[in-house]
XYZ file of C-alpha atoms in Angstrom:
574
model
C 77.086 -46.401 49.287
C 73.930 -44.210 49.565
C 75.656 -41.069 48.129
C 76.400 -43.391 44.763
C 72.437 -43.735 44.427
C 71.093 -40.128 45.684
C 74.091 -38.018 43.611
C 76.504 -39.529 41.703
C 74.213 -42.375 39.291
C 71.362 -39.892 38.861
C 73.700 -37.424 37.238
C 75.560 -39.670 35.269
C 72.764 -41.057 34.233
C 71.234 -37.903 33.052
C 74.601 -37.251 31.454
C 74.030 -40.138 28.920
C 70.267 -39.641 28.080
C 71.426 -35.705 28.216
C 74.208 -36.451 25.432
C 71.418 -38.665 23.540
C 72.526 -42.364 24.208
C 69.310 -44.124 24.763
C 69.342 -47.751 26.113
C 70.185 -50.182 23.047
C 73.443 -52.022 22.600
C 77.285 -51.262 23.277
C 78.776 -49.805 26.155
C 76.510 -47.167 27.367
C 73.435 -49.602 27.239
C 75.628 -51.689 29.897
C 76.587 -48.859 31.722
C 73.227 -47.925 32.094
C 72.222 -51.441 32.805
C 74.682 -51.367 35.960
C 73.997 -48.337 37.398
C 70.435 -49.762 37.574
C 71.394 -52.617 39.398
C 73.324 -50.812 41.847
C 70.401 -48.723 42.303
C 68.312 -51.576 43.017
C 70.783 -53.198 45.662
C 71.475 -49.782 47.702
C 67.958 -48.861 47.813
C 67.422 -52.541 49.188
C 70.058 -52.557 51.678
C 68.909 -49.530 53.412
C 65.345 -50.368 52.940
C 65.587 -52.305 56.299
C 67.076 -49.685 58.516
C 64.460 -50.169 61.226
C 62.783 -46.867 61.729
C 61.634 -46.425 57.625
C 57.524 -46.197 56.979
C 55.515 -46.206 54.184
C 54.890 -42.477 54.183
C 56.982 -39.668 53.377
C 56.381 -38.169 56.631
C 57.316 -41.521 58.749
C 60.102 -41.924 56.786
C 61.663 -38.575 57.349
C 60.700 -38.813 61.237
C 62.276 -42.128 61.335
C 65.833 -39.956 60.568
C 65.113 -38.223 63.962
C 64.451 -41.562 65.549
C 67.400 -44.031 63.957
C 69.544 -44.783 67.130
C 73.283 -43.508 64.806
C 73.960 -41.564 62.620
C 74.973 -43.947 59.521
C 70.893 -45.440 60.600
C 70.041 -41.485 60.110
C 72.150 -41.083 56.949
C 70.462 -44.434 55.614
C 66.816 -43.182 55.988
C 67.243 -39.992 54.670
C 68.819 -41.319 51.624
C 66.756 -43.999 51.407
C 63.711 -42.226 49.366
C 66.309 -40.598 46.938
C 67.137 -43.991 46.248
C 63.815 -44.980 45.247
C 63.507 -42.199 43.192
C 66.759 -42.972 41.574
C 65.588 -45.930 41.047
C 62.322 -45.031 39.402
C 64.980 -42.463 37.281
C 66.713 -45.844 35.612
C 63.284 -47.724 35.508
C 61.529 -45.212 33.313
C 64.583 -44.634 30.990
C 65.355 -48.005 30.617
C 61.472 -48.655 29.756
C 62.165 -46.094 26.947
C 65.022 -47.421 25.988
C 63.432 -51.048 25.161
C 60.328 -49.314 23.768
C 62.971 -48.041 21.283
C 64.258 -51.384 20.184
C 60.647 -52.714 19.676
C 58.347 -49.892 17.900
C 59.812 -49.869 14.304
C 57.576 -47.540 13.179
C 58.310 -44.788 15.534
C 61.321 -42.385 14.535
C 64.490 -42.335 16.693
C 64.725 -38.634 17.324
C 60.776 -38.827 18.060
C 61.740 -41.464 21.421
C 64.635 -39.633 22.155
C 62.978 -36.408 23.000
C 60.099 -38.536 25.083
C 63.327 -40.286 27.295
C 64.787 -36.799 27.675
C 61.447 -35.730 28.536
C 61.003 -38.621 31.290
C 64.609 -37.889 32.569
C 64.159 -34.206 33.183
C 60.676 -34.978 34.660
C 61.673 -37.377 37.322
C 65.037 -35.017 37.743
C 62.160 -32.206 38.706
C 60.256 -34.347 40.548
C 63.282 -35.642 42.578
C 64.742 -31.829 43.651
C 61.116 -30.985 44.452
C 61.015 -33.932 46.765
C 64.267 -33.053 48.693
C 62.408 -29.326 48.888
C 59.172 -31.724 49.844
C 60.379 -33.268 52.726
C 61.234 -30.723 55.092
C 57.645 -29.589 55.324
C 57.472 -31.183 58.158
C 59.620 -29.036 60.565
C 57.666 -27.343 63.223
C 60.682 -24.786 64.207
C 59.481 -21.116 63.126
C 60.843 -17.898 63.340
C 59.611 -14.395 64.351
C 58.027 -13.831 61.121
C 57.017 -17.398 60.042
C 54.744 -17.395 63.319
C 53.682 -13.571 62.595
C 52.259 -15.342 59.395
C 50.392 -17.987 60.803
C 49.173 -15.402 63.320
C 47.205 -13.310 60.474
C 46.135 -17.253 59.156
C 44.110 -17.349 62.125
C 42.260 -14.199 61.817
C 39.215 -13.591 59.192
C 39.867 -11.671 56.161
C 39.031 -8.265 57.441
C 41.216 -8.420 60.356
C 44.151 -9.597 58.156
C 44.075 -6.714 56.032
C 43.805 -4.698 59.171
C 47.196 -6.495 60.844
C 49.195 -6.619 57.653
C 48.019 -2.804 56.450
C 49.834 -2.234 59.527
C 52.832 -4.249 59.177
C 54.627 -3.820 55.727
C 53.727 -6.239 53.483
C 50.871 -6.669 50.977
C 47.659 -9.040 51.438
C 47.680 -11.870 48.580
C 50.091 -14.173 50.502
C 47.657 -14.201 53.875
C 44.982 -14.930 51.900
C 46.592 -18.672 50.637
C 47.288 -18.917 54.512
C 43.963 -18.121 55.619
C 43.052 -20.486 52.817
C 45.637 -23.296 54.141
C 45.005 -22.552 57.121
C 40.981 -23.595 57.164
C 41.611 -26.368 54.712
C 44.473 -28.192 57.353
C 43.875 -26.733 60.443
C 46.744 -25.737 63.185
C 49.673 -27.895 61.161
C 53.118 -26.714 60.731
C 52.954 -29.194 57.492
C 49.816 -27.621 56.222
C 51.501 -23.768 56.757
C 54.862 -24.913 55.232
C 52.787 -26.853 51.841
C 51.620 -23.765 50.874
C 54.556 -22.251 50.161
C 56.375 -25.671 48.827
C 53.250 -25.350 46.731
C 53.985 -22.528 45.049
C 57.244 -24.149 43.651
C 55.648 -27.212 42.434
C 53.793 -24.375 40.557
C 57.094 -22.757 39.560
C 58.205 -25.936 38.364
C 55.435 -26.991 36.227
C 55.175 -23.572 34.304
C 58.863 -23.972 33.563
C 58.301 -27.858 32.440
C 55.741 -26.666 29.870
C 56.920 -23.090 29.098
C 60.546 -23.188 28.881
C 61.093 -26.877 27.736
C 58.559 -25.978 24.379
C 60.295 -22.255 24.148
C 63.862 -23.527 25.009
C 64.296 -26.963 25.564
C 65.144 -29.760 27.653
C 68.456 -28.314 29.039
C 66.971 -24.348 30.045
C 64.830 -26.454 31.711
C 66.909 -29.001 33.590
C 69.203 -25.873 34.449
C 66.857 -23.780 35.819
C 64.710 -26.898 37.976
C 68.308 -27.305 40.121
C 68.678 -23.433 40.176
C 65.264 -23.234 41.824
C 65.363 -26.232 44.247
C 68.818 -26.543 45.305
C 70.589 -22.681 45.232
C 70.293 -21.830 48.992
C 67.761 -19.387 49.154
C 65.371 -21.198 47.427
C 66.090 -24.292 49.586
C 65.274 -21.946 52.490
C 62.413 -19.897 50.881
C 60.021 -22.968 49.251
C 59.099 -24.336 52.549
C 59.600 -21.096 54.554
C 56.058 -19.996 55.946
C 56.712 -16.551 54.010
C 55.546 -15.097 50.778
C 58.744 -15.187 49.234
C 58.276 -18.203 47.019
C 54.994 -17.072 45.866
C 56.020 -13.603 44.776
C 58.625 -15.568 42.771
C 56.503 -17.694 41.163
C 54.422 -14.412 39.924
C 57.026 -12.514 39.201
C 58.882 -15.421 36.914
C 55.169 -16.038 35.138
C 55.183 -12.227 34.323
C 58.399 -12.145 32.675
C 56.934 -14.920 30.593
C 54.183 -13.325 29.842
C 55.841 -10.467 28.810
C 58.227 -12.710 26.367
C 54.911 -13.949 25.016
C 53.743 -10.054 24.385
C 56.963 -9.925 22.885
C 56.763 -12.672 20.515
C 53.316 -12.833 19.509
C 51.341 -10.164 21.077
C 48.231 -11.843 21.763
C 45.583 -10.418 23.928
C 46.128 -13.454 26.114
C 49.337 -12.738 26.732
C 48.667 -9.636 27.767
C 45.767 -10.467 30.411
C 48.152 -13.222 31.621
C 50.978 -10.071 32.428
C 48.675 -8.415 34.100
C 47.301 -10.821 36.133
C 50.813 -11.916 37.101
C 51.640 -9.005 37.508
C 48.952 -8.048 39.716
C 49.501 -10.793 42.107
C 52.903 -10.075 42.417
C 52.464 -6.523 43.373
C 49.925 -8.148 45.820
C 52.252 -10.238 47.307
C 55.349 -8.245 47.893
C 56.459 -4.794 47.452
C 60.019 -5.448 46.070
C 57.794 -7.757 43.542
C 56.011 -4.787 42.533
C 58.963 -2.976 42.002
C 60.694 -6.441 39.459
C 57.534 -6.167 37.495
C 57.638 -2.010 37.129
C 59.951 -2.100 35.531
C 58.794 -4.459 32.890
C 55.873 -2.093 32.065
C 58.351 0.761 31.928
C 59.960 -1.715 28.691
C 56.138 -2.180 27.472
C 55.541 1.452 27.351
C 59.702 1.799 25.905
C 58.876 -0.138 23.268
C 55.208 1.286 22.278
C 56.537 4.746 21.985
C 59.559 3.188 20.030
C 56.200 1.723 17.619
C 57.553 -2.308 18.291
C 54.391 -2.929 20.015
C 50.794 -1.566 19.776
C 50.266 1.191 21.934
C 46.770 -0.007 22.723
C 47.020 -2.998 24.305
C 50.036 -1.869 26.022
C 48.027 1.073 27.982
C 45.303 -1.220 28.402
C 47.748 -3.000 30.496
C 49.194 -0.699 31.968
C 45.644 1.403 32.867
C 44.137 -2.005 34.101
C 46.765 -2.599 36.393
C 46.916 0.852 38.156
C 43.139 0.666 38.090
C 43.445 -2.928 39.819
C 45.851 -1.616 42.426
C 44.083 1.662 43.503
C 42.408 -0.273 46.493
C 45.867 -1.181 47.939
C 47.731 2.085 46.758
C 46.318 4.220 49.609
C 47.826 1.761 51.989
C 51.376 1.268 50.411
C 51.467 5.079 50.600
C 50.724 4.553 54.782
C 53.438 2.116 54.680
C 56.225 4.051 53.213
C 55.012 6.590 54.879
C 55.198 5.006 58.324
C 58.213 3.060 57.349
C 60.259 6.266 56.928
C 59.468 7.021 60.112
C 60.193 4.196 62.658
C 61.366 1.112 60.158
C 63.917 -1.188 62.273
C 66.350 -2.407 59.635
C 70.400 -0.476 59.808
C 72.330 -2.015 57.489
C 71.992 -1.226 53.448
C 73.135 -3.528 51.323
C 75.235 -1.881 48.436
C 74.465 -2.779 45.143
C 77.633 -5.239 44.732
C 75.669 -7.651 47.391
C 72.486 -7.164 45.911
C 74.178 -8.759 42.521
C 76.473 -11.407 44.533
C 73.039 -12.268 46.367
C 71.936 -14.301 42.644
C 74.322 -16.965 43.063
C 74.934 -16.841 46.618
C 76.025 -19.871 48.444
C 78.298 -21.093 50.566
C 81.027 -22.236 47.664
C 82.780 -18.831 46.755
C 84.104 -19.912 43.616
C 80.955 -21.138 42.746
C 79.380 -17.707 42.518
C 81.789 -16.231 41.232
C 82.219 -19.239 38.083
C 78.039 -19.002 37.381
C 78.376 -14.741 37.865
C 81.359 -15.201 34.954
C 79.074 -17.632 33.238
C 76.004 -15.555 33.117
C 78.292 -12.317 31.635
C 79.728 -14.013 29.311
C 76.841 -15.894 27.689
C 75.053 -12.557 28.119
C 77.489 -10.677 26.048
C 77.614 -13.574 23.472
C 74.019 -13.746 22.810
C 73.883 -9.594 22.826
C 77.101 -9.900 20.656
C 75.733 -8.788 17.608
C 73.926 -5.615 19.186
C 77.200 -5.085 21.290
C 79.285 -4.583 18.257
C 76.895 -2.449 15.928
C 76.954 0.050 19.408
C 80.276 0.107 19.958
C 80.530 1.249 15.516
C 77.756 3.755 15.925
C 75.735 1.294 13.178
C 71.855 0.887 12.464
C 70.865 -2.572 14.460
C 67.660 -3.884 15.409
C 67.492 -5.432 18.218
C 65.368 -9.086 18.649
C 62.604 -9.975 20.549
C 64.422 -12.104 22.142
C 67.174 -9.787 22.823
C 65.162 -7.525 24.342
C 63.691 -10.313 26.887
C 67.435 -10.970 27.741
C 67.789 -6.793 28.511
C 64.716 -6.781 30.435
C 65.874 -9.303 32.708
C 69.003 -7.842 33.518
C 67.236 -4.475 33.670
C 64.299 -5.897 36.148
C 67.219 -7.157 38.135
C 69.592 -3.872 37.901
C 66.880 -1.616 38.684
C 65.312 -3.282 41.549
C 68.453 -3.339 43.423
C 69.520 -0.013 42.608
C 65.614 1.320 43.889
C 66.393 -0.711 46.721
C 69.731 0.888 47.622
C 68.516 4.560 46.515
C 65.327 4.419 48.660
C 66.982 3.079 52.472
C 70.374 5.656 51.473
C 67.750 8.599 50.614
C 64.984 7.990 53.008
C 65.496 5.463 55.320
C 66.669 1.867 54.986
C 63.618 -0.924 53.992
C 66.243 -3.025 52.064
C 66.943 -6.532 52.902
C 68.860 -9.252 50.464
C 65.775 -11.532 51.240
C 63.484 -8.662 49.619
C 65.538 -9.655 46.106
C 64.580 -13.389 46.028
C 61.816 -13.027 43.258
C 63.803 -11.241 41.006
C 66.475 -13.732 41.500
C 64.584 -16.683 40.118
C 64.253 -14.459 36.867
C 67.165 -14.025 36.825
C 67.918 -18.108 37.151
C 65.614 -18.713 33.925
C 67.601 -16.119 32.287
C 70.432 -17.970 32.816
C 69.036 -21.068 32.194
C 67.669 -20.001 28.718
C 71.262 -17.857 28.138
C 73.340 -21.026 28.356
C 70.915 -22.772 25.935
C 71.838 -20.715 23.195
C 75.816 -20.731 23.521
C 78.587 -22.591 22.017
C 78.984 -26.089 24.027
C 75.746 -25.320 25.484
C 75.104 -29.081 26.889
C 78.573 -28.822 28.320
C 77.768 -25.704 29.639
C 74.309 -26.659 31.025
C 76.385 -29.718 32.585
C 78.495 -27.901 34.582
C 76.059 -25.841 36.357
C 73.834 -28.661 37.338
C 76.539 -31.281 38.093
C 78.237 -27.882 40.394
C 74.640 -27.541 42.339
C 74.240 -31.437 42.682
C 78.378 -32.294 43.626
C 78.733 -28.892 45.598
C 75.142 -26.998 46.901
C 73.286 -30.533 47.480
C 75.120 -31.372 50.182
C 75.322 -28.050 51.612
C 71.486 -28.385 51.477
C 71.290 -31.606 53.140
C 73.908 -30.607 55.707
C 71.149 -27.553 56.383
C 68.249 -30.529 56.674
C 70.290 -32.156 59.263
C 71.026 -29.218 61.364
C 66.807 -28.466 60.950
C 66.344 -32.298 62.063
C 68.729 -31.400 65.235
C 66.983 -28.018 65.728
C 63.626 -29.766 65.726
C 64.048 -32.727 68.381
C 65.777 -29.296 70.627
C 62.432 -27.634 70.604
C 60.418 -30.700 71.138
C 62.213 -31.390 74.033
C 62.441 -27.880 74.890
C 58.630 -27.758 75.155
C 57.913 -31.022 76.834
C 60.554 -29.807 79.714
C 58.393 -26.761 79.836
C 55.089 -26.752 80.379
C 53.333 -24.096 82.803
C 49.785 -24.089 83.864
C 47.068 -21.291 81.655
C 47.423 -18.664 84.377
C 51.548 -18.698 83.937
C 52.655 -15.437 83.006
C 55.677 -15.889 80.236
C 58.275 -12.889 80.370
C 60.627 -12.584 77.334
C 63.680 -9.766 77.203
C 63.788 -11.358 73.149
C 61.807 -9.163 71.123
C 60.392 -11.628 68.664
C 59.223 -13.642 71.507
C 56.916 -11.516 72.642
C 56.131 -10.513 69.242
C 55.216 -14.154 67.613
C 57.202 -16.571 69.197
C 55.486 -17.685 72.451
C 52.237 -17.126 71.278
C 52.520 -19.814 68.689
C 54.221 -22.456 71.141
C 52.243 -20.765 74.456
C 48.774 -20.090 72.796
C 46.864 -20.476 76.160
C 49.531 -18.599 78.105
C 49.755 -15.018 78.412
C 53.269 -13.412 77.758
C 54.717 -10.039 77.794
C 58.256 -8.282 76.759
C 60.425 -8.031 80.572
C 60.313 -4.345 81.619
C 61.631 -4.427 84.552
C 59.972 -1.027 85.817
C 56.652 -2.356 86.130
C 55.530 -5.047 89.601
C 55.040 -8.308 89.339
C 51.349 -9.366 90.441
C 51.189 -10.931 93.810
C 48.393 -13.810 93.046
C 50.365 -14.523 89.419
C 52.919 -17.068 88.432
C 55.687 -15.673 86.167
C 58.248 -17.449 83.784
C 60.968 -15.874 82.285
C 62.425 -16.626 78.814
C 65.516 -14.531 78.517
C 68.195 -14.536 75.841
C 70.949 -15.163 78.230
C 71.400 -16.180 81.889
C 69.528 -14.482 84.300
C 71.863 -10.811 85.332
C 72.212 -9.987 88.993
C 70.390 -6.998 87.738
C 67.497 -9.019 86.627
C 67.708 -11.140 90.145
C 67.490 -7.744 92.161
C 64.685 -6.803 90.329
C 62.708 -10.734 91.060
C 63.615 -10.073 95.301
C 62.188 -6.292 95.295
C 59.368 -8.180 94.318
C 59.370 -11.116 96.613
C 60.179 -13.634 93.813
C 63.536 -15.670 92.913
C 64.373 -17.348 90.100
C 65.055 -21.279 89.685
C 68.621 -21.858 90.836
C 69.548 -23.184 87.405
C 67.649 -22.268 84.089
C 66.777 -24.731 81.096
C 68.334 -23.845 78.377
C 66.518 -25.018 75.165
C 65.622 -23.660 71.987
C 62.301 -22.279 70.227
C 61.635 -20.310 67.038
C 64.912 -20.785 66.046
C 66.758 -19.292 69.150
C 68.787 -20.328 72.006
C 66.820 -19.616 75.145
C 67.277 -19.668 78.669
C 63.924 -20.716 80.815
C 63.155 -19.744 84.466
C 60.564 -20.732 86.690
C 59.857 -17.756 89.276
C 59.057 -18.794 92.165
C-alpha cells in the first residue's frame, strides 16, 4: 500500500491542483478528500514497523536493520508518506482558506496552492536525494576528495594543481570538512547542498520567469534523472559546477532581457566559479561569452559592459590559467582514460537512464518543442527573409549551442590530442539543458499535458529505478561494515593492494593508521613486518610463489568483502 502514498496520490494529486481544481465542492473536492485519508492510514500503519526513529538518519538506518524486506520496504517509504501527507494537508488548508476569505480573488489562491504544491513536490524529491547522505561507501575519487579536505589550503592547491581538476570545489570540502569533522554525512551534505541551492534558484527564478510547470518539470529532472540521483550526494564537484553553470545561463538570460549591470556581475561571478570548479564547466560557460561578444558586434547588446565581462573574467582567471596550461599539458602526455565518447553519446547522455524509450520520447520531445518555439525563425531561414530573432530565442540557441559545442570540444580535443573526455565531464551542461527543456515545454501547445508526461514518466518509471539504486547502496553499505569489522589489523600491518585505486585513496580512508602500498611483487617483504594483502581476485599461484620465496603464506581461505565500491579479496600473511 506504501507505493499508493510515496507515487501514485502525490501525482494525482498534483494533477488536480496542476489542472486548477482547488478543494471546494463536487467530485474532485472528494477525491481529494480521500486520497488524504488514505494518506493518513498508510503513513499510520507503517509508522509502527519497529526499527523507525524520530530522525531522518535513524529512520533510514532502521531500513538496514528491519529483520524482512516488506519491514525494509515499510521504513523507507514511511517518510515519503509523511511528506505526502503534509502534500494533502497544506493543499487542503488552501483549499478551505478559499471557501472562507471572500475578499481574496480566486485566481489570486490558486496560484498560492500551486505554489504550496510545487514547493512540497521540491521539497519531497530533495528529500529522497537527502537521505542517502548517509552512505559511508566511497570510491577512488570520492576518497581522493576527502583526502585534499584534510589538507590546509596551500597544500590543496598543490595536490589538485597536480591532479586535473580546478580548486573551488576543495575549498567547500576543506570548509565541510572543519565545520563536521571526519563524517561521510558531513562530506556527502556538501554536495546535496549544492542542489538544495539549485533548487531554490529555480523556485524563485524560473517559477516568476516561467511558471509553475518549467518549474515542477525541471525540480524532477534534477532530482530523479539518474545522474543527478548519483551526482547530488556524490563527494565530487559535479553538482556544484552544475549549479554555477545553470545560474550563469540565467544570468546571461537576464543580460539578455534587461541588461542590467547586475546581471552582468552575477554572469561573471557564476561564471567564474564554474570555471573554478570544473574544466568542462569552463568550457559550457565559453561559449556563452562567445554569444555575448556575437551579439555586441551584431550591436544587440552594449559592447561595454560586455568586454567588461569578458576582460574581468580573464583577468579573474589569470592566477589559475598558468596551471590549466600544466594540466593539459601534462594530460597530453600520460592521461589514463581510452575510450572517446562520440558525439551521439555525448547527446544520448541528457536523458540517459535506464528506460530506452524514455530517452528517446523526452530527446523527441525536446526537438520538437525546440523547433516549435524557433518556428518562426526556422521558416523566414529556410525563405531567405529579414527576421529578428528574440531574446528569448536566442537563450533557447545558446543552450543548445553551450550543449553542442561542449561535446563536440570534448570529442575534438581526446581524437586530436589525447583523450580527457568522460560522459560524467557533461553533467553541468546537462542540467542546462533540463531547464531548457523545462522552460521549452512551457511555451507549447498542451503544455500542462506535456509538462505531465515528463514528470508522471520520471515519478512512474526513473523513481523506482532510483530507489532500486538506494537499496542496492543500503546492501553495499552493511557489506563494507561488515567487511571492516572482519578486518581489522594492528598500526604496524602493512596493507598490499594489486587494485590501483586502493592504493591510491581507498585504504587510506578506511586504513588511516595503516600503511599500504600497490603489490609489486619484485621488491622483499620485510622480515620484522606484518603484511595483508587486498587483491582483486583470489590469490594466483604466482602470487603464492612469490609469499614462500619470502618465507610467508597466505591464509588458507581469503575474506571476501567489499570497500570503496569493489569486490575484494582479503589475506592475512602469515
Amino acid at each position: 500500500m506504501s507505493v499508493v502514498t510515496w507515487l501514485v496520490i502525490p501525482a494525482l494529486s498534483a494533477l488536480l491542483y496542476w489542472s486548477r481544481a482547488l478543494p471546494g465542492k463536487g467530485w474532485k473536492a472528494a477525491l481529494i478528500k480521500l486520497l488524504l485519508v488514505v494518506s493518513v492510514a498508510d503513513w499510520l500503519t507503517f509508522a509502527t514497523v519497529k526499527n523507525i526513529y524520530p530522525t531522518l538518519e535513524w529512520m533510514w538506518k532502521a531500513v538496514g536493520l528491519a529483520p524482512n524486506i516488506y519491514q525494509q520496504y515499510a521504513a523507507a517509504s514511511a517518510g515519503y508518506a509523511l511528506a505526502g501527507v503534509v502534500l494533502h494537508l497544506l493543499l487542503t488548508a488552501t483549499g478551505l482558506c478559499r471557501a472562507k476569505v471572500r475578499d481574496v480573488p480566486a485566481p489570486h489562491l490558486n496560484e498560492k496552492a500551486k505554489t504550496w504544491a510545487s514547493a512540497a513536490f521540491a521539497a519531497a524529491l530533495f528529500l529522497f536525494n537527502f537521505v542517502r547522505i548517509f552512505d559511508n561507501n566511497f570510491w577512488g575519487d570520492e576518497a581522493f576528495s576527502i583526502r585534499l579536505a584534510k589538507m590546509s589550503v596551500p597544500e590543496m592547491l598543490q595536490a589538485t594543481a597536480e591532479d586535473v581538476h580546478p580548486p573551488l570545489y576543495y575549498l567547500f570540502m576543506i570548509l565541510g570538512y572543519r565545520c563536521f569533522g571526519n563524517a561521510a554525512w558531513g562530506y556527502h551534505l556538501i554536495s546535496v547542498l549544492a542542489c538544495a541551492a539549485l533548487l531554490a534558484a529555480a523556485f524563485f527564478w524560473v517559477r516568476k520567469r516561467f511558471g509553475t510547470t518549467a518549474f515542477v518539470v525541471f525540480a524532477a529532472l534534477s532530482t530523479l534523472m539518474p545522474t543527478a540521483f548519483r551526482n547530488n550526494v556524490e563527494v565530487r564537484m559535479y553538482s556544484f559546477a552544475a549549479l554555477f553553470v545553470t545560474l550563469a545561463y540565467i544570468s546571461f538570460y537576464e543580460i539578455l532581457n534587461f541588461g542590467k549591470k547586475s546581471a552582468y556581475a552575477a554572469f561573471t561571478v557564476f561564471s567564474l566559479c564554474a570555471a573554478y570548479t570544473h574544466y568542462y564547466a569552463l568550457i559550457s560557460v565559453g561559449f556563452l561569452y562567445l554569444v555575448l561578444l556575437w551579439l555586441a558586434w551584431r550591436k544587440r547588446l552594449t559592447v561595454r559592459p560586455v568586454l567588461i565581462a569578458c576582460g574581468a573574467t580573464v583577468v579573474a582567471y589569470l592566477p589559475w590559467l598558468f596551471m590549466f596550461i600544466q594540466t593539459m599539458k601534462r594530460t597530453a602526455e600520460s592521461f589514463w582514460i581510452a575510450y572517446v565518447p562520440s558525439f551521439g553519446d555525448g547527446l544520448n547522455s541528457v536523458f540517459e537512464q535506464q528506460s530506452a524509450w524514455l530517452n528517446t520520447l523526452f530527446q523527441a520531445m525536446l526537438i520538437a518543442a525546440l523547433l516549435w518555439s524557433l518556428r518562426g525563425n526556422i521558416q523566414a531561414w529556410l525563405m531567405k527573409t529579414p527576421c529578428s530573432w528574440s531574446d528569448l530565442a536566442v537563450w533557447f540557441v545558446a543552450g543548445m549551442l553551450m550543449l553542442a559545442g561542449t561535446i563536440l570540444t570534448g570529442v575534438a580535443v581526446s581524437t586530436l590530442v589525447r583523450p580527457v573526455f568522460l560522459l560524467r565531464y557533461l553533467y553541468p551542461v546537462c542540467v542546462t539543458s533540463w531547464l531548457l527543456f523545462a522552460v521549452l515545454l512551457s511555451r507549447v501547445p498542451l503544455r500542462r499535458a506535456a509538462s505531465l508526461l515528463v514528470v508522471l514518466s520520471l515519478l512512474l518509471v526513473q523513481l523506482p529505478a532510483d530507489l532500486r539504486t538506494y537499496r542496492a547502496d543500503l546492501e553495499e553499505e552493511t557489506l563494507r561494515e561488515y567487511t571492516l569489522q572482519q578486518n581489522q589489523f594492528d598500526s604496524d600491518t602493512v596493507l598490499l593492494t594489486d587494485i590501483s585505486h586502493f592504493s591510491w585513496t581507498i585504504l587510506s580512508y578506511y586504513y588511516p593508521e595503516n600503511e599500504n602500498k600497490a603489490l609489486n611483487m619484485d621488491e622483499s617483504l620485510e622480515p620484522q613486518r606484518q603484511y595483508a594483502l587486498f587483491l582483486s581476485a583470489p590469490l594466483t599461484e604466482e602470487q603464492s610463489e612469490w609469499l614462500a620465496e619470502q618465507g610467508r603464506a597466505a591464509a588458507p581461505a581469503p575474506f571476501e568483502g567489499l570497500l570503496g565500491t569493489s569486490t575484494v579479496y582479503i589475506y592475512k600473511v602469515q
